[in-house]
Tab-separated table of C-alpha atoms in Angstrom:
chain	number	residue	atom	x	y	z
A	114	MET	CA	-31.157	-12.913	46.766
A	115	ILE	CA	-29.295	-12.267	43.480
A	116	LYS	CA	-30.673	-14.297	40.575
A	117	PRO	CA	-28.216	-16.203	38.312
A	118	TRP	CA	-29.032	-14.053	35.271
A	119	GLY	CA	-28.144	-10.981	37.273
A	120	ILE	CA	-24.767	-12.422	38.094
A	121	ILE	CA	-24.116	-13.158	34.411
A	122	VAL	CA	-25.095	-9.632	33.388
A	123	GLY	CA	-22.880	-8.192	36.122
A	124	ILE	CA	-19.885	-10.261	34.940
A	125	ALA	CA	-20.508	-9.249	31.325
A	126	LEU	CA	-20.583	-5.525	32.345
A	127	LEU	CA	-17.387	-5.936	34.386
A	128	VAL	CA	-15.506	-7.561	31.540
A	129	GLY	CA	-16.677	-4.908	29.106
A	130	SER	CA	-15.559	-2.160	31.398
A	131	CYS	CA	-12.128	-3.741	31.622
A	132	LYS	CA	-11.581	-3.693	27.801
A	133	PRO	CA	-8.694	-1.268	27.137
A	134	GLY	CA	-9.772	1.855	25.272
A	135	THR	CA	-8.165	5.081	24.035
A	136	PRO	CA	-7.417	7.564	26.860
A	137	SER	CA	-9.628	10.579	26.607
A	138	GLU	CA	-6.634	13.013	26.030
A	139	PHE	CA	-6.154	11.445	22.568
A	140	ILE	CA	-8.297	11.564	19.526
A	141	GLN	CA	-10.635	8.572	19.571
A	142	PRO	CA	-10.400	5.906	16.678
A	143	ASP	CA	-13.528	6.964	14.748
A	144	ASP	CA	-12.466	10.629	14.837
A	145	MET	CA	-8.925	9.803	13.875
A	146	GLU	CA	-10.248	7.805	10.910
A	147	ASP	CA	-12.332	10.744	9.763
A	148	ILE	CA	-9.371	13.119	10.150
A	149	LEU	CA	-6.956	10.896	8.229
A	150	VAL	CA	-9.435	10.531	5.369
A	151	ASP	CA	-9.779	14.280	5.057
A	152	TYR	CA	-5.997	14.627	5.525
A	153	HIS	CA	-5.297	12.516	2.405
A	154	LEU	CA	-7.976	14.326	0.497
A	155	ALA	CA	-6.399	17.621	1.382
A	156	ARG	CA	-2.915	16.437	0.456
A	157	ALA	CA	-4.172	15.236	-2.936
A	158	VAL	CA	-5.772	18.623	-3.709
A	159	ALA	CA	-2.515	20.422	-2.610
A	160	ASP	CA	-0.377	18.139	-4.798
A	161	LYS	CA	-2.454	18.923	-7.914
A	162	GLY	CA	-1.786	22.683	-7.609
A	163	GLU	CA	0.882	24.371	-9.740
A	164	GLY	CA	3.979	25.969	-8.315
A	165	THR	CA	7.238	25.105	-6.638
A	166	TYR	CA	7.864	22.388	-4.114
A	167	GLU	CA	7.878	24.929	-1.322
A	168	GLU	CA	4.532	26.333	-2.524
A	169	SER	CA	3.076	22.893	-2.565
A	170	ASN	CA	4.189	22.252	1.025
A	171	TYR	CA	2.644	25.548	2.084
A	172	ARG	CA	-0.666	24.681	0.473
A	173	GLN	CA	-0.582	21.255	2.197
A	174	ALA	CA	-0.043	22.916	5.556
A	175	LEU	CA	-2.966	25.192	5.015
A	176	TYR	CA	-5.259	22.331	3.924
A	177	ILE	CA	-4.260	20.147	6.877
A	178	GLU	CA	-4.822	23.020	9.290
A	179	SER	CA	-8.304	23.538	7.850
A	180	VAL	CA	-8.976	19.800	8.328
A	181	LEU	CA	-8.083	19.977	12.015
A	182	GLN	CA	-10.188	23.070	12.496
A	183	LYS	CA	-13.157	21.259	10.819
A	184	HIS	CA	-12.907	18.407	13.300
A	185	GLY	CA	-12.147	20.694	16.314
A	186	TYR	CA	-8.598	19.611	17.094
A	187	THR	CA	-5.224	21.323	17.321
A	188	LYS	CA	-2.078	20.335	15.605
A	189	ALA	CA	-0.595	19.442	18.979
A	190	GLN	CA	-3.524	17.094	19.753
A	191	PHE	CA	-3.198	15.461	16.324
A	192	ASP	CA	0.561	14.942	16.604
A	193	SER	CA	0.371	13.525	20.116
A	194	SER	CA	-2.505	11.177	18.978
A	195	LEU	CA	-0.464	9.981	16.034
A	196	ILE	CA	2.337	9.011	18.354
A	197	TYR	CA	-0.093	7.202	20.713
A	198	TYR	CA	-1.465	5.102	17.894
A	199	TYR	CA	1.866	4.574	16.297
A	200	THR	CA	3.133	2.874	19.515
A	201	ARG	CA	0.153	0.557	19.275
A	202	ALA	CA	0.860	-0.521	15.723
A	203	ASP	CA	-1.931	-3.148	15.410
A	204	ARG	CA	-4.640	-0.545	16.173
A	205	PHE	CA	-3.092	2.052	13.885
A	206	VAL	CA	-2.906	-0.447	10.999
A	207	ASP	CA	-6.601	-1.224	11.558
A	208	ILE	CA	-7.569	2.493	11.421
A	209	TYR	CA	-5.477	3.004	8.293
A	210	THR	CA	-6.978	0.034	6.576
A	211	ARG	CA	-10.445	1.521	6.963
A	212	VAL	CA	-9.121	4.900	5.826
A	213	ALA	CA	-7.741	3.245	2.682
A	214	GLU	CA	-10.992	1.495	1.972
A	215	ARG	CA	-12.892	4.778	2.307
A	216	LEU	CA	-10.485	6.574	-0.054
A	217	GLU	CA	-10.708	3.752	-2.554
A	218	GLU	CA	-14.472	3.914	-2.482
A	219	GLN	CA	-14.282	7.657	-3.341
A	220	ALA	CA	-12.042	6.737	-6.276
A	221	LEU	CA	-9.563	9.454	-5.216
A	222	LEU	CA	-6.564	7.237	-5.864
A	223	LEU	CA	-4.302	9.631	-4.021
A	224	GLY	CA	-3.766	11.898	-7.057
A	225	ALA	CA	-3.544	9.275	-9.799
A	226	THR	CA	-5.278	10.103	-13.077
A	227	GLU	CA	-7.772	7.657	-14.501
A	228	GLY	CA	-5.456	7.106	-17.444
A	229	GLU	CA	-2.614	5.939	-15.156
A	230	ILE	CA	-3.937	3.453	-12.639
A	231	GLY	CA	-7.544	3.380	-13.662
A	232	LYS	CA	-6.789	2.030	-17.075
A	233	TYR	CA	-7.113	-1.532	-15.832
A	234	ALA	CA	-9.568	-0.892	-12.905
A	235	SER	CA	-12.485	-2.664	-14.561
A	236	LEU	CA	-10.587	-5.814	-15.608
A	237	ASN	CA	-11.373	-9.210	-13.960
A	238	ALA	CA	-9.087	-12.239	-13.577
A	239	THR	CA	-9.851	-13.634	-17.112
A	240	GLY	CA	-9.150	-12.492	-20.666
A	241	ASP	CA	-6.154	-11.648	-22.707
A	242	THR	CA	-5.503	-8.687	-20.463
A	243	ALA	CA	-6.456	-9.481	-16.886
A	244	ASN	CA	-6.070	-8.110	-13.343
A	245	ILE	CA	-4.979	-11.262	-11.521
A	246	TRP	CA	-4.451	-9.591	-8.089
A	247	ALA	CA	-6.734	-11.308	-5.560
A	248	GLU	CA	-5.050	-10.076	-2.404
A	249	LYS	CA	-5.613	-6.823	-0.412
A	250	THR	CA	-5.777	-3.771	-2.651
A	251	VAL	CA	-4.944	-1.497	0.221
A	252	LEU	CA	-2.129	-1.853	2.781
A	253	ALA	CA	-0.727	0.158	5.707
A	254	MET	CA	2.859	-0.565	6.781
A	255	MET	CA	5.223	0.684	9.532
A	256	PRO	CA	8.993	0.164	9.830
A	257	LEU	CA	8.420	-2.154	12.857
A	258	PRO	CA	8.196	-5.928	12.622
A	259	PRO	CA	5.938	-7.583	11.660
A	260	TYR	CA	4.294	-4.579	10.018
A	261	ASN	CA	7.279	-3.742	7.784
A	262	ARG	CA	6.859	-6.742	5.509
A	263	TRP	CA	3.866	-8.286	3.719
A	264	GLU	CA	4.240	-11.365	1.579
A	265	PHE	CA	1.930	-12.643	-1.145
A	266	THR	CA	1.542	-15.633	-3.440
A	267	ILE	CA	-0.315	-15.625	-6.769
A	268	ASP	CA	-2.328	-18.692	-7.762
A	269	VAL	CA	-1.293	-20.006	-11.160
A	270	ASP	CA	-3.812	-21.854	-13.227
A	271	THR	CA	-4.598	-22.933	-16.821
A	272	THR	CA	-5.440	-19.431	-17.861
A	273	TYR	CA	-1.691	-18.602	-17.804
A	274	LYS	CA	0.052	-19.091	-21.134
A	275	PRO	CA	3.713	-19.294	-22.296
A	276	GLY	CA	4.928	-15.821	-23.238
A	277	ASP	CA	2.769	-14.002	-20.603
A	278	SER	CA	4.124	-10.774	-19.256
A	279	PHE	CA	3.116	-8.747	-16.162
A	280	LEU	CA	2.668	-5.261	-14.871
A	281	MET	CA	2.327	-4.622	-11.167
A	282	GLN	CA	1.315	-1.061	-10.142
A	283	PHE	CA	0.075	0.690	-7.044
A	284	MET	CA	-0.197	4.160	-5.410
A	285	SER	CA	2.082	4.987	-2.468
A	286	ASP	CA	1.843	7.698	0.168
A	287	TYR	CA	4.014	8.443	3.194
A	288	MET	CA	3.171	9.965	6.514
A	289	TYR	CA	6.675	10.507	7.975
A	290	GLN	CA	7.796	12.869	10.706
A	291	ASP	CA	11.376	12.077	10.072
A	292	GLY	CA	13.644	9.341	8.689
A	293	VAL	CA	14.333	7.895	5.232
A	294	ARG	CA	11.290	6.994	3.160
A	295	GLU	CA	12.261	3.673	1.471
A	296	GLY	CA	9.748	1.067	0.305
A	297	TYR	CA	10.484	-2.003	-1.776
A	298	LEU	CA	8.430	-4.425	-3.958
A	299	TYR	CA	9.842	-7.815	-4.948
A	300	LEU	CA	8.190	-10.021	-7.517
A	301	ALA	CA	9.423	-13.464	-8.745
A	302	VAL	CA	8.121	-15.759	-11.516
A	303	THR	CA	9.263	-19.423	-11.765
A	304	TYR	CA	8.885	-21.410	-14.857
A	305	ASP	CA	8.540	-25.191	-15.513
A	306	ASN	CA	12.297	-25.474	-16.282
A	307	ASP	CA	13.149	-24.161	-12.769
A	308	THR	CA	14.169	-20.776	-14.141
A	309	THR	CA	13.117	-17.837	-11.895
A	310	ILE	CA	12.737	-14.277	-13.131
A	311	SER	CA	12.833	-11.796	-10.257
A	312	ARG	CA	12.423	-8.052	-10.275
A	313	ASN	CA	12.539	-5.534	-7.430
A	314	LEU	CA	11.443	-1.889	-7.281
A	315	ARG	CA	12.549	0.699	-4.721
A	316	PHE	CA	10.106	3.561	-4.274
A	317	MET	CA	10.617	6.624	-2.168
A	318	THR	CA	8.127	9.219	-3.431
A	319	VAL	CA	4.366	9.720	-3.339
A	320	GLY	CA	2.412	8.624	-6.336
A	321	LEU	CA	2.203	5.891	-8.982
A	322	ASN	CA	4.757	3.019	-8.936
A	323	GLN	CA	5.045	0.391	-11.654
A	324	LEU	CA	7.073	-2.809	-11.936
A	325	ARG	CA	7.179	-4.857	-15.174
A	326	ILE	CA	8.199	-8.422	-15.834
A	327	PRO	CA	8.393	-8.636	-19.645
A	328	GLU	CA	8.310	-11.698	-21.879
A	329	ILE	CA	11.718	-13.401	-21.885
A	330	PRO	CA	12.415	-14.743	-25.316
A	331	GLU	CA	14.233	-17.790	-24.201
A	332	LEU	CA	11.270	-18.733	-21.941
A	333	ARG	CA	8.424	-17.999	-24.382
A	334	ASP	CA	7.634	-21.744	-24.738
A	335	HIS	CA	7.714	-22.478	-21.001
A	336	GLN	CA	4.716	-22.517	-18.640
A	337	ILE	CA	4.696	-20.526	-15.375
A	338	ASN	CA	4.618	-22.654	-12.234
A	339	ASP	CA	4.787	-20.094	-9.400
A	340	MET	CA	4.481	-16.362	-8.692
A	341	ARG	CA	5.283	-14.729	-5.362
A	342	GLY	CA	6.697	-11.646	-3.797
A	343	PHE	CA	6.553	-9.131	-0.910
A	344	PHE	CA	6.345	-5.435	0.021
A	345	TYR	CA	8.951	-4.220	2.525
A	346	LEU	CA	9.444	-0.923	4.337
A	347	GLY	CA	13.011	-0.068	5.382
A	348	GLU	CA	14.463	0.734	8.753
A	349	GLY	CA	12.703	-2.237	10.387
A	350	ASN	CA	15.143	-2.565	13.190
A	351	GLN	CA	15.124	1.135	14.220
A	352	ARG	CA	12.825	1.789	17.178
A	353	THR	CA	11.275	5.183	17.323
A	354	THR	CA	8.225	7.001	18.641
A	355	THR	CA	7.958	9.308	15.667
A	356	THR	CA	5.282	8.500	13.121
A	357	ARG	CA	6.514	6.663	10.016
A	358	LEU	CA	3.758	5.117	7.883
A	359	LEU	CA	3.632	3.807	4.324
A	360	PHE	CA	0.181	3.691	2.744
A	361	LEU	CA	-0.391	1.560	-0.359
A	362	ASN	CA	-3.630	1.791	-2.309
A	363	ASN	CA	-5.140	0.335	-5.554
A	364	ILE	CA	-2.664	-2.518	-5.822
A	365	GLN	CA	-2.962	-4.281	-9.172
A	366	LEU	CA	-1.140	-7.099	-11.038
A	367	ILE	CA	-1.978	-7.110	-14.757
A	368	ARG	CA	-1.271	-10.180	-16.861
A	369	PHE	CA	-0.860	-9.736	-20.616
A	370	HIS	CA	-1.067	-12.573	-23.114
A	371	LYS	CA	1.404	-12.341	-25.870
A	372	LYS	CA	-0.685	-10.626	-28.525
A	373	HIS	CA	-1.462	-7.675	-26.121
A	374	GLU	CA	2.108	-6.972	-25.180
A	375	GLU	CA	2.048	-3.616	-27.022
A	376	GLU	CA	-0.472	-2.361	-24.364
A	377	GLN	CA	2.088	-2.548	-21.560
A	378	THR	CA	3.807	0.508	-20.074
A	379	ASP	CA	7.171	1.287	-21.561
A	380	SER	CA	9.709	0.058	-19.009
A	381	SER	CA	11.848	3.209	-19.692
A	382	THR	CA	9.224	5.338	-17.899
A	383	GLN	CA	9.248	3.121	-14.792
A	384	SER	CA	12.596	4.304	-13.311
A	385	ALA	CA	11.563	7.772	-12.388
A	386	LEU	CA	13.156	9.827	-9.674
A	387	GLY	CA	13.013	7.964	-6.356
A	388	LYS	CA	12.200	4.640	-7.966
A	389	ARG	CA	14.694	1.980	-8.918
A	390	GLU	CA	13.993	-1.487	-10.380
A	391	ASN	CA	16.248	-4.436	-11.254
A	392	ILE	CA	15.691	-7.747	-12.989
A	393	GLU	CA	17.443	-11.095	-12.245
A	394	ILE	CA	17.309	-14.493	-13.884
A	395	LEU	CA	18.092	-17.511	-11.735
A	396	ARG	CA	18.516	-21.060	-13.028
A	397	ARG	CA	18.719	-24.209	-10.895
């Protein structure tokens, strides 16, 4: 006679065995995570070397090949596994989120220098110059809905003052087999007189991206009521099995009170090659 507890254990084992896993011919999630961490480390080392664009690509290929040899996989196995995970976007995003967290812990910052993005790394949400970003600091996106758009809202409280200005910055990296690399950031600030200042940034290259909302003289006496925005990855309606991934890391939103405005990055340096930003004022 089978005892009740035996039936329960049997059902639990049966359910567990039915849970979908990764087929054995593909790289398993934990191994893929380790490979992708080393992949980004290798790319960062290759990007820091001197030489032409072609020489940099050659160094990257050598580093990536050495990463695969280290983990015991071929380039063909890696590429086929990327496609497998890409067609299961939710699992791929989970893997890449863990990759991002591990890279952030190692303070690699995907090639950024401490003076660029690390300048405000130790700030908290208070003070005259404060990092007010309380959302995810790492993000993986694909050009497939709903993974191609991520919206955010910033809580506004009494620490905000009239005349505040803002700098949003982050590191971007692309893993694209083909297609146009085209990411966007949109940020809007609404004031107590129903005026909205909005700014957008188009970024297509690997590295540091910055978007600034400066103090608007005609609004210097008005309080901020609302801040919101979104990240967006283009080609959201194009279905493909080739790998296209945008990786965002170390996202920060710095608020400056008026007397610290001189610390902000010059907006003239923020429209580098592959990046485009625009500002718009809307009044109701």
